[in-house]
Amino acid sequence: NWGVRNGVMKKNWIFAILFFVIWVGVGSYLAGRESPTFDERVHVEAGRRYFLGDFEFDPIEPPLLRMFVVLPTKLLGLGERLDFLNYRMVVIVISGILFSILIGLCGSFVVVLLLVEPNILTHGHLVTTDAISAILIVLSLVGFCRFPKNNWWMLWGSLAVSVKVSSVVYLGLGLLLMRVGWKNLLKFLIICACVIWATYLFQWQPVLSNKSVLGKEVWWGQIRVPLGGY
């Protein structure tokens, strides 16, 4: 019944808005009480360098989220060195928006199950790629299950791969188990390539070239990463 279904969707979106407010409030409280981790400093520094066109710094992870984290400082001219709470708030807002979309699609119960996952609880308010990529993977798989003829799930999946390299493995296994079909898989790979290319500011050289991790040498030589992090 369309009326019942429409009513359920409306309740989901009301809960999604309420959840977003709570998520941002709790996330900002936690973010303000914890000192920056080692990974956070690397992600922020990488984001700054990527805006200058230097993709050589820590190429193991793609630049999408890292650039988003420092984007407000570029747009508002707030300077390069800020309290880490400002950078963390970007991650908190993005993850809150993605969770709200997921609630609107699936309802609150499914999202509550996802929220008790330790990776989300630990990294949801930190400047890392883990939580955002996990939510995007779930969004992509849920999108395919709920709306298989709609290509939005391909965009969510492409964004997940553009946030964290390991998303390729988890998302790929999920899509294969769901039997998306070779045509859909090929279309998805093409969209992925385009999104990744765009996140590298439409340059193929940083994606395809071999690069050293952090530009440092270790006792056995220089660490090389083919295809960037991919």
Short mmCIF file of C-alpha atoms in Angstrom, two decimals:
data_model
loop_
_atom_site.label_atom_id
_atom_site.label_comp_id
_atom_site.label_asym_id
_atom_site.label_seq_id
_atom_site.Cartn_x
_atom_site.Cartn_y
_atom_site.Cartn_z
CA ASN A 1 0.00 0.00 0.00
CA TRP A 2 1.53 3.28 -1.15
CA GLY A 3 -0.03 5.32 1.68
CA VAL A 4 1.44 3.07 4.38
CA ARG A 5 4.80 2.96 2.65
CA ASN A 6 4.86 6.74 2.27
CA GLY A 7 4.02 7.17 5.96
CA VAL A 8 6.85 4.85 6.99
CA MET A 9 9.33 6.72 4.79
CA LYS A 10 8.19 10.05 6.30
CA LYS A 11 8.76 8.70 9.83
CA ASN A 12 12.20 7.44 8.77
CA TRP A 13 13.23 10.88 7.57
CA ILE A 14 11.94 12.55 10.74
CA PHE A 15 14.04 10.11 12.77
CA ALA A 16 16.97 10.78 10.41
CA ILE A 17 16.88 14.52 11.17
CA LEU A 18 16.69 13.85 14.91
CA PHE A 19 19.56 11.39 14.66
CA PHE A 20 21.72 13.91 12.76
CA VAL A 21 21.33 16.50 15.53
CA ILE A 22 22.26 13.94 18.22
CA TRP A 23 25.16 12.55 16.17
CA VAL A 24 26.71 15.99 15.63
CA GLY A 25 26.23 16.91 19.30
CA VAL A 26 27.79 13.72 20.68
CA GLY A 27 30.53 13.69 18.01
CA SER A 28 31.59 17.27 18.70
CA TYR A 29 31.70 16.54 22.44
CA LEU A 30 33.97 13.51 21.95
CA ALA A 31 36.10 15.28 19.33
CA GLY A 32 36.80 18.13 21.72
CA ARG A 33 38.00 15.81 24.50
CA GLU A 34 40.53 13.72 22.55
CA SER A 35 43.99 14.73 21.37
CA PRO A 36 44.91 14.25 17.67
CA THR A 37 46.06 10.79 16.66
CA PHE A 38 49.06 10.11 14.43
CA ASP A 39 46.84 9.17 11.47
CA GLU A 40 44.83 12.38 11.74
CA ARG A 41 47.93 14.53 11.39
CA VAL A 42 48.92 12.60 8.26
CA HIS A 43 45.45 12.92 6.69
CA VAL A 44 45.26 16.67 7.30
CA GLU A 45 48.78 17.33 6.02
CA ALA A 46 48.03 15.22 2.94
CA GLY A 47 44.85 17.21 2.27
CA ARG A 48 46.78 20.47 2.41
CA ARG A 49 49.40 19.22 -0.04
CA TYR A 50 46.82 17.78 -2.46
CA PHE A 51 45.26 21.22 -2.87
CA LEU A 52 48.67 22.40 -4.05
CA GLY A 53 48.77 19.61 -6.63
CA ASP A 54 51.33 17.54 -4.70
CA PHE A 55 49.97 13.97 -4.57
CA GLU A 56 53.30 12.43 -3.57
CA PHE A 57 52.62 12.66 0.16
CA ASP A 58 51.30 9.40 1.67
CA PRO A 59 49.73 8.06 -1.56
CA ILE A 60 48.38 4.90 0.09
CA GLU A 61 44.91 6.44 0.48
CA PRO A 62 42.94 8.44 -2.14
CA PRO A 63 42.63 12.21 -1.72
CA LEU A 64 38.82 12.68 -1.65
CA LEU A 65 38.08 12.79 2.09
CA ARG A 66 41.42 14.34 2.96
CA MET A 67 40.73 17.28 0.65
CA PHE A 68 37.17 17.64 1.98
CA VAL A 69 38.51 17.89 5.53
CA VAL A 70 40.69 20.92 4.74
CA LEU A 71 38.26 22.45 2.21
CA PRO A 72 36.50 24.76 4.76
CA THR A 73 39.84 26.29 5.74
CA LYS A 74 40.54 27.02 2.07
CA LEU A 75 37.11 28.49 1.35
CA LEU A 76 36.88 30.57 4.53
CA GLY A 77 40.54 31.58 4.60
CA LEU A 78 40.97 30.40 8.18
CA GLY A 79 44.67 29.70 7.82
CA GLU A 80 46.60 26.46 7.69
CA ARG A 81 47.02 25.63 11.37
CA LEU A 82 43.76 25.13 13.25
CA ASP A 83 42.57 23.22 16.26
CA PHE A 84 41.81 19.65 15.20
CA LEU A 85 38.21 20.04 16.34
CA ASN A 86 37.56 22.08 13.18
CA TYR A 87 38.79 19.27 10.95
CA ARG A 88 36.96 16.63 12.95
CA MET A 89 33.69 18.52 12.62
CA VAL A 90 33.85 18.06 8.84
CA VAL A 91 34.03 14.27 9.30
CA ILE A 92 31.25 14.33 11.91
CA VAL A 93 28.90 16.30 9.64
CA ILE A 94 29.64 14.12 6.57
CA SER A 95 29.15 10.87 8.49
CA GLY A 96 25.97 12.26 10.07
CA ILE A 97 24.53 13.15 6.65
CA LEU A 98 25.37 9.70 5.27
CA PHE A 99 23.84 7.97 8.29
CA SER A 100 20.70 10.11 7.93
CA ILE A 101 20.34 9.06 4.28
CA LEU A 102 20.76 5.43 5.35
CA ILE A 103 18.06 5.83 7.99
CA GLY A 104 15.73 7.34 5.40
CA LEU A 105 16.24 4.32 3.15
CA CYS A 106 16.26 1.50 5.71
CA GLY A 107 14.67 2.70 8.92
CA SER A 108 16.24 3.18 12.32
CA PHE A 109 16.69 -0.45 13.41
CA VAL A 110 19.24 -1.32 10.72
CA VAL A 111 21.26 1.81 11.43
CA VAL A 112 21.25 1.13 15.18
CA LEU A 113 22.86 -2.25 14.44
CA LEU A 114 25.50 -0.51 12.32
CA LEU A 115 26.17 2.07 15.04
CA VAL A 116 27.25 -0.58 17.56
CA GLU A 117 30.04 -1.62 15.19
CA PRO A 118 33.33 -0.69 16.95
CA ASN A 119 34.91 0.82 13.83
CA ILE A 120 32.09 3.37 13.53
CA LEU A 121 32.04 4.19 17.24
CA THR A 122 35.80 4.69 17.37
CA HIS A 123 36.41 6.55 14.12
CA GLY A 124 33.12 8.37 13.56
CA HIS A 125 34.46 11.60 15.02
CA LEU A 126 38.13 11.33 13.94
CA VAL A 127 39.85 12.55 10.78
CA THR A 128 40.28 9.06 9.31
CA THR A 129 38.88 7.30 6.26
CA ASP A 130 37.51 4.23 8.08
CA ALA A 131 34.04 5.30 9.21
CA ILE A 132 33.12 7.26 6.07
CA SER A 133 34.18 4.44 3.74
CA ALA A 134 32.26 1.87 5.82
CA ILE A 135 29.05 3.91 5.68
CA LEU A 136 29.42 4.46 1.93
CA ILE A 137 29.91 0.72 1.36
CA VAL A 138 26.71 -0.05 3.29
CA LEU A 139 24.86 2.68 1.39
CA SER A 140 25.96 1.22 -1.92
CA LEU A 141 24.93 -2.34 -1.03
CA VAL A 142 21.63 -1.22 0.50
CA GLY A 143 20.96 0.97 -2.53
CA PHE A 144 21.40 -1.99 -4.86
CA CYS A 145 19.12 -4.19 -2.72
CA ARG A 146 16.37 -1.59 -2.43
CA PHE A 147 16.63 0.05 -5.87
CA PRO A 148 18.50 -2.32 -8.23
CA LYS A 149 17.42 -0.40 -11.35
CA ASN A 150 18.62 2.92 -9.94
CA ASN A 151 22.31 3.69 -10.52
CA TRP A 152 22.75 5.71 -7.33
CA TRP A 153 24.32 2.69 -5.65
CA MET A 154 27.15 2.93 -8.16
CA LEU A 155 27.88 6.51 -7.10
CA TRP A 156 27.95 5.57 -3.40
CA GLY A 157 30.29 2.69 -4.19
CA SER A 158 32.55 4.88 -6.30
CA LEU A 159 32.79 7.40 -3.47
CA ALA A 160 33.68 4.61 -1.03
CA VAL A 161 36.53 3.47 -3.29
CA SER A 162 37.65 7.11 -3.61
CA VAL A 163 37.81 7.48 0.17
CA LYS A 164 39.64 4.28 1.15
CA VAL A 165 41.50 1.78 -1.01
CA SER A 166 40.43 -1.31 0.97
CA SER A 167 36.82 -0.51 0.04
CA VAL A 168 37.59 -2.21 -3.28
CA VAL A 169 37.83 -5.57 -1.51
CA TYR A 170 34.80 -5.34 0.78
CA LEU A 171 32.51 -3.66 -1.74
CA GLY A 172 33.64 -5.98 -4.53
CA LEU A 173 32.91 -9.10 -2.47
CA GLY A 174 29.52 -7.71 -1.47
CA LEU A 175 28.52 -6.96 -5.05
CA LEU A 176 29.68 -10.37 -6.27
CA LEU A 177 27.70 -12.14 -3.55
CA MET A 178 24.63 -10.11 -4.53
CA ARG A 179 25.09 -11.13 -8.18
CA VAL A 180 24.87 -7.66 -9.65
CA GLY A 181 25.65 -9.02 -13.11
CA TRP A 182 28.64 -8.38 -15.36
CA LYS A 183 27.00 -5.46 -17.18
CA ASN A 184 26.30 -3.61 -13.94
CA LEU A 185 29.77 -4.47 -12.66
CA LEU A 186 31.41 -3.11 -15.81
CA LYS A 187 29.33 0.08 -15.61
CA PHE A 188 30.29 0.41 -11.95
CA LEU A 189 34.01 0.07 -12.75
CA ILE A 190 33.76 2.80 -15.40
CA ILE A 191 32.02 5.16 -12.95
CA CYS A 192 34.65 4.30 -10.31
CA ALA A 193 37.46 5.19 -12.71
CA CYS A 194 35.83 8.54 -13.53
CA VAL A 195 35.25 9.43 -9.87
CA ILE A 196 38.80 8.47 -8.88
CA TRP A 197 40.16 10.52 -11.79
CA ALA A 198 38.11 13.52 -10.63
CA THR A 199 39.39 13.22 -7.03
CA TYR A 200 42.94 13.46 -8.37
CA LEU A 201 41.96 16.76 -10.04
CA PHE A 202 41.59 15.04 -13.43
CA GLN A 203 45.18 13.84 -13.54
CA TRP A 204 46.13 10.27 -14.38
CA GLN A 205 49.82 10.59 -13.57
CA PRO A 206 49.36 10.61 -9.75
CA VAL A 207 47.09 7.56 -10.00
CA LEU A 208 49.24 5.44 -12.31
CA SER A 209 52.78 6.31 -11.23
CA ASN A 210 54.79 4.50 -8.59
CA LYS A 211 55.26 6.63 -5.50
CA SER A 212 57.13 6.37 -2.23
CA VAL A 213 55.22 6.24 1.05
CA LEU A 214 55.72 9.57 2.88
CA GLY A 215 58.74 10.16 0.64
CA LYS A 216 60.95 8.30 3.13
CA GLU A 217 63.49 5.51 2.83
CA VAL A 218 63.64 2.59 5.22
CA TRP A 219 66.47 0.16 5.94
CA TRP A 220 65.50 -2.18 3.07
CA GLY A 221 65.10 0.64 0.55
CA GLN A 222 62.33 2.95 -0.53
CA ILE A 223 58.73 1.79 -0.21
CA ARG A 224 57.02 1.93 -3.60
CA VAL A 225 53.27 1.92 -4.18
CA PRO A 226 52.06 1.06 -7.70
CA LEU A 227 48.81 2.66 -8.84
CA GLY A 228 48.94 5.05 -5.93
CA GLY A 229 47.29 3.12 -3.13
CA TYR A 230 45.29 0.96 -5.53
#
